[in-house]
Structure formats: C-alpha cells, structure tokens
C-alpha cells in the first residue's frame, strides 16, 4: 500500500475533519475515509456549554468544516499498528492505508471515587442529559472544576435560575488559561450572577441521595450538602486507543512534529502516520511539552497536516487564540498567559466596560487578554507575525 | 460568488479578518462586516474559503450566484 494515496482518518471531530476537508477541497475527497466512534453527524462543540445547554436544539449538524464528500464510517477504531499502518475497528475489521491520521480526541475526565451520577459535558448527548435534568426541576448543582468549561456551564445554569456552586483546588479561576490573572474580576462576575465560587478547596466526599440524580457532597471539611446534580469539568483524557508497532511505549500526549507527524521514541517521525488535536503534544524550545484543547488550534494543526500531504509549503502558525463566553462577557486570550507573568490594562474600550490587558514576562509581551474588547483584540491580531512585535500604538 | 456575515451569529473572534483582510473588516463593536458589496474577487476566493472554515461561530455565508 505504500506510495498509495488513500488517507484513513481516525476520528471525525474538528481536527480530523479539518485534515479531511482540506484534502477534499484540493480534489482528494475520494482518497479519504473517516472513522467516527460517535453515532451522530458531525457537530460543533463550543455551543454545548452555552446556547445548546440553555435552550433548544440549535446545534447545526454538518458544520462548514465537516466534509460530506469523503467516506464516513461510523465505527470506533480500537488499535493501530503504526509501522504497518493497519487499524482494527470495534466491529473487527482490519484495514491498511498509505496514510493514517489519528484524531480520536479526548473524553471528559472524572476524578476517582465519584458517583456514577456525576455528569460531564463533552458530547451533545451529555449536554442533552444535563439540560433535561434542569428542565425537570433540578435547581441546585455542584460543579467540580473552575476552568473555562466549568464556569461556562455555571454561567448557563445560573441564567436558567439554577443555584450553582463551583469548587476548584486552584487558587484562581481558569488558572491554566489566565495564569492566575483577573481572579478578582472573575470572582465578581460569578458573584453578581449568584454563582458561589469556592477556590482552594476540593470535594472530599460524595454519596448518592434517594432522588434519581441527587448527590450529597462535602467540600473541604464543611458539612455534607445536598445537590440535585453534580457536574465534573476537571479536564480531559485521551480516548482509549491501542498503539503499537514502535520500538517503545507511545506517550500521552502523542508527540508530533510541526507537520503533525508522530515521533518515535528516538524523536524521529514515523512514516505517514500523523496525529492531530487534543491528543497531541509538541516539544517546546525549553524542553517542555505543550498541548492545546483550543478550537483554533485543532484548525491550525489539521491544516498543517493537509498542507504537508498536499506538498504545499507550511504556513506560519498564528498566535494561539482561545475564547470563552461566560457571565455575559467575551473573554479572548492571545498568546501564552502563564503563571509568573505581569498584567496591566493596555486599553479601555471607550464608553464601555471592556478592557484589553497586556501580559508580559520579564518586560517582554507574551499575551493579551480581552474582556468585551473584540475590536481591540482584532486590531492586534491583524498585525500578524509574532505577538512580541505587535504595536499597541496602532490599536 | 458573494459573501456575507450573519450578524446574529458573529461574536467578534475576528478570524475572518486575519485570514482575508481584503474582504472582511470589523466594526466599532468588534463584529465582522464585509467590505464593499460582498462580491468576491476571484483572487480572494481561497482566502474567503479559509475564513469560512475558520469562523468558530459558522457565521460566514458564501453564495454561488
């Protein structure tokens, strides 16, 4: 099969679809087969914690990034032989391909010793379950995890009149996204929306109650309290997939180079096997491994693989972008806003409450955070190139 | 080919303006609009397609006429 043109994509989420879609646009739709484990037409995930959770079924199936003209197979892939480029599907089929792209994505992580009643939001089915619970009268929820996902869910549920408590051991909300910055602001937004945000503590005990979804939980050394439901938003873990055919263990995240090629234990790219999306880590100049769960990152990575397969030159990766909408605010993060950086207000939106913050490390700008400051964020991004060279004077 | 932005969906991510700055601009509130009359010049078609699939709100509509 080597030298052939067939491309097998394992996973039909945004990342896998981006590779497939770019190949299809280049006239290669006939070469592409996508294996998707979820028995549902492709859909976009960001609305799941927002509009979709809040109200009617507005989820658009077949979003523009999902190609219809490639072959779709609704079957999970259980194992992949990276050396032979062979897959084994859940239904027992064995297939080989010239090129394999691993885009299996991740599932919600649940901390150990949690009741089976704990809900997550990763799929449309998950969001429907939670929405139905609220619709049938559940009005007191405990959310574990104060990352963007946990706070988006809290914000949406609070708007629906639900009493929400969010608990997280981190000292600040959205610690990984905001690096500890804007903690007072996020706390104030939560408070004004009636959401109780408990930081620096964790759920120490939880039991089922007699009601069908109810949970009794203890936070820190506080009393046991009753909730109508509990939601876990403590991050993700790679979907299970057995990989073999390398000379050593495959790491999690799967390490890949800038073209998305999977690296073997010696750090050399494995022939014609790629990985994309939440499951992939990239070695940084300082030796650390960076992984991104961002929507725009899945796009950028998918496009890099497609360009490599099509023999097109690589594009310069744009500055990382992440957003979250919660408590009536649009929060946009550009660049890397890690711990140990300094923040200051760079611009205020005239006549409104929006602000653009500049984040620097040792005096060098490393990121920007916009809160209801979309125009200012846009004016930075269109300057292109490296974030450190962006000029605020033009904003 | 014509392009428009569904203003009820646009949330000001501004990806379109980054990928196709000659076609899209952003208004005073941070929301995208199409420059000129929405007719896509042939040399901009690829950039517009790029913008379409990179819009997180799926707010860009391209119509073949």
Coordinates of C-alpha atoms in Angstrom, one line a residue:
Chain A
X1 CA 0.0 0.0 0.0
X2 CA 2.9 2.3 0.5
X3 CA 3.0 5.1 -2.0
X4 CA -0.8 5.0 -2.5
X5 CA -3.0 7.9 -2.0
X6 CA -5.6 6.6 0.5
X7 CA -5.9 8.5 3.7
X8 CA -7.6 7.0 6.8
X9 CA -8.6 9.5 9.4
X10 CA -9.4 8.0 12.8
X11 CA -11.9 10.5 14.4
X12 CA -14.4 12.8 12.8
X13 CA -14.3 15.8 15.2
X14 CA -13.0 19.3 14.2
X15 CA -9.3 18.2 14.0
X16 CA -9.9 15.1 11.8
X17 CA -12.4 16.9 9.6
X18 CA -10.0 19.8 9.1
X19 CA -7.5 17.4 7.5
X20 CA -10.2 15.7 5.5
X21 CA -11.8 19.0 4.4
X22 CA -8.6 20.5 3.2
X23 CA -7.8 17.3 1.2
X24 CA -11.4 17.3 -0.2
X25 CA -11.0 21.0 -1.3
X26 CA -7.9 20.0 -3.1
X27 CA -9.8 17.4 -5.1
X28 CA -8.8 14.4 -3.0
X29 CA -12.2 13.6 -1.3
X30 CA -12.2 10.2 -3.0
X31 CA -9.0 9.2 -1.1
X32 CA -10.3 10.0 2.3
X33 CA -12.2 7.7 4.8
X34 CA -13.1 9.0 8.3
X35 CA -13.9 6.5 11.1
X36 CA -16.0 8.1 13.8
X37 CA -17.0 6.4 17.1
X38 CA -19.9 8.7 17.9
X39 CA -23.1 7.6 16.1
X40 CA -24.0 11.2 15.3
X41 CA -23.5 13.5 12.4
X42 CA -20.5 15.9 13.0
X43 CA -21.3 19.0 15.1
X44 CA -19.5 21.9 16.7
X45 CA -18.7 21.5 20.4
X46 CA -18.4 25.1 21.7
X47 CA -22.2 25.7 21.9
X48 CA -22.7 22.6 24.1
X49 CA -22.0 24.5 27.3
X50 CA -23.7 27.7 26.1
X51 CA -26.7 28.0 23.8
X52 CA -27.3 24.3 23.3
X53 CA -27.3 23.7 27.1
X54 CA -29.5 26.7 27.7
X55 CA -32.3 26.1 25.3
X56 CA -33.5 24.4 22.1
X57 CA -31.6 22.0 19.9
X58 CA -29.8 24.7 17.8
X59 CA -26.8 22.5 17.1
X60 CA -26.0 22.6 13.4
X61 CA -25.2 19.2 12.1
X62 CA -22.6 19.1 9.3
X63 CA -20.9 22.5 10.1
X64 CA -18.9 24.1 7.3
X65 CA -15.7 22.4 8.4
X66 CA -17.1 18.9 8.1
X67 CA -16.7 17.5 4.5
X68 CA -19.7 15.5 3.3
X69 CA -18.0 14.2 0.2
X70 CA -15.5 11.9 1.9
X71 CA -16.4 8.4 3.1
X72 CA -17.8 8.3 6.6
X73 CA -17.7 5.1 8.6
X74 CA -19.5 5.1 12.0
X75 CA -17.3 2.6 13.8
X76 CA -14.7 3.1 16.5
X77 CA -11.0 2.2 16.0
X78 CA -9.6 0.1 18.8
X79 CA -5.9 -0.3 17.8
X80 CA -3.5 0.9 15.2
X81 CA -0.2 -0.6 14.1
X82 CA 1.9 2.4 13.4
X83 CA 4.6 0.5 11.5
X84 CA 2.3 -1.4 9.2
X85 CA -0.3 1.4 9.1
X86 CA -3.1 -1.0 9.9
X87 CA -6.2 -0.4 12.0
X88 CA -8.6 -2.7 13.8
X89 CA -12.1 -1.4 14.2
X90 CA -14.6 -2.2 17.0
X91 CA -16.6 -4.3 14.6
X92 CA -13.5 -6.4 13.9
X93 CA -12.5 -5.0 10.5
X94 CA -8.7 -4.8 9.7
X95 CA -7.7 -2.1 7.2
X96 CA -4.4 -0.7 6.0
X97 CA -3.8 2.6 4.4
X98 CA -1.0 4.7 2.8
X99 CA -1.5 7.4 5.4
X100 CA -3.1 7.3 8.8
X101 CA -4.2 10.4 10.7
X102 CA -5.0 9.8 14.4
X103 CA -7.7 12.3 15.5
X104 CA -9.5 10.3 18.2
X105 CA -9.8 13.3 20.6
X106 CA -10.4 13.1 24.2
X107 CA -13.2 12.3 26.7
X108 CA -14.1 14.1 30.0
X109 CA -12.0 13.1 32.9
X110 CA -13.8 12.2 36.2
X111 CA -11.9 12.2 39.4
X112 CA -11.7 8.9 41.3
X113 CA -14.3 8.0 43.9
X114 CA -17.1 9.9 42.3
X115 CA -20.7 8.7 42.0
X116 CA -21.9 7.3 38.6
X117 CA -24.4 10.1 38.8
X118 CA -21.8 12.8 38.1
X119 CA -22.4 14.3 34.7
X120 CA -19.9 15.8 32.2
X121 CA -20.3 17.8 29.0
X122 CA -18.2 16.6 26.2
X123 CA -20.8 15.4 23.7
X124 CA -24.2 16.5 22.5
X125 CA -25.7 13.6 24.3
X126 CA -24.1 14.7 27.6
X127 CA -25.5 18.2 27.2
X128 CA -29.0 16.9 26.5
X129 CA -28.9 14.9 29.7
X130 CA -27.9 17.9 31.8
X131 CA -30.5 20.1 30.0
X132 CA -33.2 17.6 30.7
X133 CA -32.3 17.4 34.4
X134 CA -32.7 21.2 34.7
X135 CA -35.9 21.1 32.6
X136 CA -37.4 18.5 35.0
X137 CA -36.7 20.8 38.0
X138 CA -33.2 20.2 39.3
X139 CA -32.2 23.6 40.6
X140 CA -29.1 23.1 42.8
X141 CA -25.9 22.0 41.1
X142 CA -22.4 21.4 42.2
X143 CA -19.7 21.8 39.5
X144 CA -16.2 20.4 40.1
X145 CA -13.7 22.5 38.2
X146 CA -13.4 26.3 37.7
X147 CA -11.8 26.2 34.3
X148 CA -13.5 27.8 31.2
X149 CA -15.8 24.8 30.8
X150 CA -16.9 24.6 34.4
X151 CA -17.6 28.4 34.5
X152 CA -19.4 28.4 31.2
X153 CA -21.7 25.6 32.5
X154 CA -22.1 27.6 35.8
X155 CA -23.0 30.7 33.9
X156 CA -25.5 29.0 31.6
X157 CA -27.2 27.1 34.5
X158 CA -27.3 30.3 36.6
X159 CA -29.1 32.1 33.8
X160 CA -31.7 29.3 33.9
X161 CA -32.3 30.1 37.6
X162 CA -30.3 27.2 39.0
X163 CA -28.3 27.7 42.2
X164 CA -24.7 26.8 41.3
X165 CA -21.6 26.1 43.5
X166 CA -18.3 25.7 41.7
X167 CA -15.3 24.2 43.5
X168 CA -11.7 24.0 42.4
X169 CA -8.4 23.4 44.3
X170 CA -6.6 26.0 42.3
X171 CA -6.1 29.4 43.9
X172 CA -7.6 31.3 41.0
X173 CA -10.3 30.6 38.4
X174 CA -9.3 29.4 34.9
X175 CA -5.8 29.1 36.2
X176 CA -4.4 27.4 33.1
X177 CA -5.9 29.9 30.7
X178 CA -5.4 33.1 32.7
X179 CA -2.3 32.2 34.7
X180 CA -3.9 33.4 37.9
X181 CA -4.7 36.9 36.4
X182 CA -8.1 38.6 36.7
X183 CA -9.0 36.4 39.6
X184 CA -10.9 39.2 41.4
X185 CA -12.8 40.1 38.2
X186 CA -14.0 36.5 37.6
X187 CA -15.0 36.2 41.2
X188 CA -17.0 39.4 41.0
X189 CA -18.8 38.2 37.8
X190 CA -19.7 34.9 39.4
X191 CA -20.9 36.6 42.5
X192 CA -23.1 39.1 40.6
X193 CA -24.7 36.1 38.7
X194 CA -25.4 34.3 42.0
X195 CA -22.8 31.6 41.5
X196 CA -20.8 30.5 44.5
X197 CA -17.2 30.1 43.5
X198 CA -15.1 28.2 46.1
X199 CA -11.4 28.2 45.3
X200 CA -8.5 26.5 47.0
X201 CA -10.7 23.6 48.2
X202 CA -12.0 20.3 46.8
X203 CA -14.9 17.8 47.1
X204 CA -13.8 15.4 49.8
X205 CA -16.8 13.1 49.9
X206 CA -19.8 12.4 47.8
X207 CA -22.8 10.0 48.0
X208 CA -26.0 9.4 46.1
X209 CA -29.2 10.5 47.6
X210 CA -32.6 8.9 47.2
X211 CA -33.7 11.2 44.4
X212 CA -32.7 9.9 40.9
X213 CA -29.9 12.4 40.2
X214 CA -29.2 13.8 43.7
X215 CA -25.8 13.9 45.3
X216 CA -24.7 14.6 48.9
X217 CA -21.2 16.2 48.8
X218 CA -18.8 17.6 51.3
X219 CA -16.4 20.5 50.3
X220 CA -13.2 20.6 52.3
X221 CA -14.1 19.9 55.9
X222 CA -17.6 21.6 55.6
X223 CA -20.9 19.9 56.1
X224 CA -22.5 17.4 53.8
X225 CA -24.8 19.3 51.5
X226 CA -27.5 18.0 49.1
X227 CA -27.4 18.9 45.4
X228 CA -29.9 17.9 42.7
X229 CA -27.0 17.2 40.4
X230 CA -23.2 17.2 40.1
X231 CA -21.1 18.1 37.1
X232 CA -17.4 17.3 36.6
X233 CA -15.4 19.7 34.5
X234 CA -11.9 18.8 35.5
X235 CA -10.3 18.3 32.1
X236 CA -9.9 15.6 29.6
X237 CA -8.1 12.3 29.0
X238 CA -7.3 10.9 25.6
X239 CA -9.9 8.5 24.2
X240 CA -8.7 4.9 24.6
X241 CA -6.7 3.7 21.6
X242 CA -4.1 1.0 21.5
X243 CA -1.0 2.0 19.5
X244 CA 1.8 -0.5 18.6
X245 CA 4.5 -1.0 16.1
X246 CA 7.0 1.4 17.6
X247 CA 10.2 0.4 19.5
X248 CA 9.0 1.8 22.7
X249 CA 5.9 3.0 24.5
X250 CA 3.8 5.7 22.9
X251 CA 3.5 8.6 25.2
X252 CA 0.3 10.5 26.1
X253 CA 0.1 13.1 24.7
X254 CA 1.3 11.6 21.5
X255 CA 4.4 13.6 20.4
X256 CA 4.4 15.0 16.9
X257 CA 6.5 17.4 14.8
X258 CA 5.3 20.7 13.3
X259 CA 3.8 18.8 10.3
X260 CA 1.8 16.6 12.7
X261 CA 4.0 13.5 12.0
X262 CA 4.1 11.2 15.1
X263 CA 7.6 10.9 16.6
X264 CA 9.0 7.6 17.6
X265 CA 10.8 7.1 20.9
X266 CA 14.1 8.4 19.3
X267 CA 12.3 11.5 18.2
X268 CA 12.2 10.6 14.5
X269 CA 9.0 11.0 12.5
X270 CA 7.2 7.7 11.8
X271 CA 6.4 7.3 8.0
X272 CA 3.0 8.6 7.0
X273 CA 1.4 8.5 10.4
X274 CA 0.0 11.7 11.8
X275 CA -1.8 12.9 14.9
X276 CA -3.9 16.0 15.4
X277 CA -6.0 17.7 18.1
X278 CA -6.4 17.3 21.8
X279 CA -4.3 14.2 22.0
X280 CA -1.1 15.7 20.6
X281 CA 1.9 17.3 22.3
X282 CA 4.6 19.4 20.8
X283 CA 8.1 19.8 22.2
X284 CA 8.8 23.4 23.0
X285 CA 12.2 25.1 22.8
X286 CA 12.6 24.9 26.6
X287 CA 12.1 21.1 26.5
X288 CA 8.5 21.2 27.9
X289 CA 5.6 19.6 26.0
X290 CA 2.7 21.8 25.1
X291 CA -0.8 20.5 24.3
X292 CA -3.8 22.5 23.2
X293 CA -7.5 21.9 23.5
X294 CA -8.4 25.1 21.7
X295 CA -10.8 25.1 18.7
X296 CA -8.5 27.3 16.7
X297 CA -5.5 25.0 17.5
X298 CA -7.3 22.0 16.0
X299 CA -7.8 24.0 12.9
X300 CA -4.2 25.1 12.6
X301 CA -2.8 21.6 13.3
X302 CA -5.2 20.0 10.8
X303 CA -4.3 22.4 8.1
X304 CA -0.6 21.8 8.7
X305 CA -1.1 18.1 8.1
X306 CA -3.2 18.6 5.0
X307 CA -0.6 21.0 3.6
X308 CA 2.1 18.5 4.2
X309 CA 0.2 15.7 2.5
X310 CA -0.6 18.0 -0.5
X311 CA 3.1 19.1 -0.8
X312 CA 2.2 22.7 0.0
X313 CA 4.6 24.9 2.0
X314 CA 3.9 25.3 5.7
X315 CA 2.1 28.3 6.9
X316 CA 3.5 30.3 9.8
X317 CA 1.4 29.3 12.8
X318 CA -0.8 32.2 14.0
X319 CA -0.5 33.4 17.6
X320 CA -2.6 30.9 19.8
X321 CA -6.2 32.0 20.3
X322 CA -8.7 30.9 22.9
X323 CA -12.0 32.3 23.9
X324 CA -14.7 31.7 26.5
X325 CA -18.1 33.3 26.9
X326 CA -19.5 33.4 30.4
X327 CA -21.4 35.7 32.7
X328 CA -22.3 38.0 29.8
X329 CA -18.7 38.5 28.8
X330 CA -16.5 37.6 25.9
X331 CA -13.0 36.7 27.2
X332 CA -10.4 36.3 24.4
X333 CA -6.8 35.2 25.1
X334 CA -4.0 35.7 22.6
X335 CA -0.6 34.1 23.2
X336 CA 0.6 32.3 26.3
X337 CA -0.6 33.8 29.6
X338 CA 1.2 31.5 32.0
X339 CA 1.9 31.9 35.7
X340 CA 4.6 34.2 36.8
X341 CA 3.8 36.9 34.3
X342 CA 2.7 40.5 34.9
X343 CA -0.5 42.0 33.7
X344 CA -1.6 45.6 33.2
X345 CA -4.5 47.3 31.5
X346 CA -3.4 48.3 28.0
X347 CA -6.6 50.0 26.7
X348 CA -10.1 50.6 27.9
X349 CA -13.0 50.4 25.5
X350 CA -14.2 54.0 25.2
X351 CA -17.7 54.4 26.7
X352 CA -18.0 50.8 27.8
X353 CA -16.7 48.4 30.4
X354 CA -14.4 46.4 28.1
X355 CA -10.7 46.2 28.7
X356 CA -7.6 44.9 26.9
X357 CA -4.9 43.7 29.1
X358 CA -1.3 43.1 28.2
X359 CA 0.6 40.3 29.8
X360 CA 4.4 40.3 29.9
X361 CA 7.2 38.2 31.3
X362 CA 10.4 40.0 32.2
X363 CA 9.1 43.0 30.3
X364 CA 8.5 41.1 27.1
X365 CA 4.9 40.9 25.9
X366 CA 3.7 37.2 25.9
X367 CA 0.0 37.6 25.6
X368 CA -3.1 39.7 25.6
X369 CA -6.5 39.2 27.3
X370 CA -9.5 41.0 26.1
X371 CA -12.7 41.2 28.2
X372 CA -15.5 42.5 25.9
X373 CA -12.8 44.1 23.8
X374 CA -13.3 42.4 20.5
X375 CA -12.3 45.3 18.3
X376 CA -9.1 45.9 20.2
X377 CA -8.3 42.2 20.0
X378 CA -8.9 42.2 16.3
X379 CA -6.7 45.2 15.7
X380 CA -3.8 43.3 17.4
X381 CA -4.4 40.1 15.5
X382 CA -4.5 41.6 12.1
X383 CA -1.0 42.9 12.6
X384 CA 0.1 39.2 12.0
X385 CA 3.5 37.8 12.7
X386 CA 4.9 37.5 16.2
X387 CA 3.0 38.8 19.2
X388 CA 6.1 40.4 20.7
X389 CA 6.2 42.7 17.6
X390 CA 2.6 43.8 17.8
X391 CA 2.3 47.5 18.4
X392 CA -0.3 48.9 20.8
X393 CA 0.2 52.3 19.3
X394 CA -1.8 51.1 16.3
X395 CA -4.7 50.0 18.5
Chain B
X1 CA -19.7 34.3 -5.7
X2 CA -20.9 36.5 -2.9
X3 CA -20.1 36.5 0.8
X4 CA -22.0 37.8 3.8
X5 CA -21.6 37.7 7.6
X6 CA -24.6 36.6 9.7
X7 CA -24.5 39.3 12.3
X8 CA -26.7 37.3 14.7
X9 CA -24.0 34.6 14.9
X10 CA -20.8 36.7 14.7
X11 CA -19.2 37.0 18.2
X12 CA -16.1 39.0 17.3
X13 CA -13.5 36.3 17.0
X14 CA -12.1 38.2 14.0
X15 CA -10.6 35.1 12.4
X16 CA -12.1 36.2 9.1
X17 CA -10.3 39.5 9.1
X18 CA -7.0 37.7 9.8
X19 CA -7.4 35.2 7.0
X20 CA -9.0 37.5 4.5
X21 CA -8.3 41.1 5.5
X22 CA -9.1 42.4 2.0
X23 CA -12.6 41.1 2.2
X24 CA -13.7 41.4 5.9
X25 CA -13.4 44.3 8.3
X26 CA -14.5 44.7 11.9
X27 CA -16.9 47.4 13.1
X28 CA -16.7 49.6 16.2
X29 CA -18.2 46.9 18.3
X30 CA -15.7 44.2 17.1
X31 CA -18.1 42.4 14.8
X32 CA -17.2 41.5 11.3
X33 CA -18.7 43.0 8.2
X34 CA -17.9 42.5 4.5
X35 CA -16.1 45.3 2.7
X36 CA -17.6 46.7 -0.5
X37 CA -20.7 44.9 -1.9
X38 CA -19.9 41.3 -1.0
X39 CA -18.9 40.1 -4.4
X40 CA -15.7 38.0 -4.0
X41 CA -12.9 38.9 -6.5
X42 CA -11.5 35.6 -8.0
X43 CA -8.1 36.1 -6.3
X44 CA -9.8 36.3 -2.9
X45 CA -11.9 33.1 -3.2
X46 CA -9.3 30.9 -1.5
X47 CA -8.8 33.4 1.4
X48 CA -12.6 33.6 1.8
X49 CA -13.0 29.8 2.0
X50 CA -10.2 29.8 4.5
X51 CA -12.1 32.4 6.6
X52 CA -15.4 30.4 6.3
X53 CA -14.0 27.2 7.8
X54 CA -12.0 29.2 10.5
X55 CA -15.1 31.0 11.8
X56 CA -15.9 29.5 15.2
X57 CA -19.5 30.7 15.0
X58 CA -20.0 29.4 11.5
X59 CA -21.3 32.9 10.7
X60 CA -19.9 33.4 7.2
X61 CA -22.1 32.5 4.3
X62 CA -20.9 32.1 0.7
X63 CA -23.4 32.0 -2.1
X64 CA -22.8 30.9 -5.6
X65 CA -24.8 33.1 -8.0

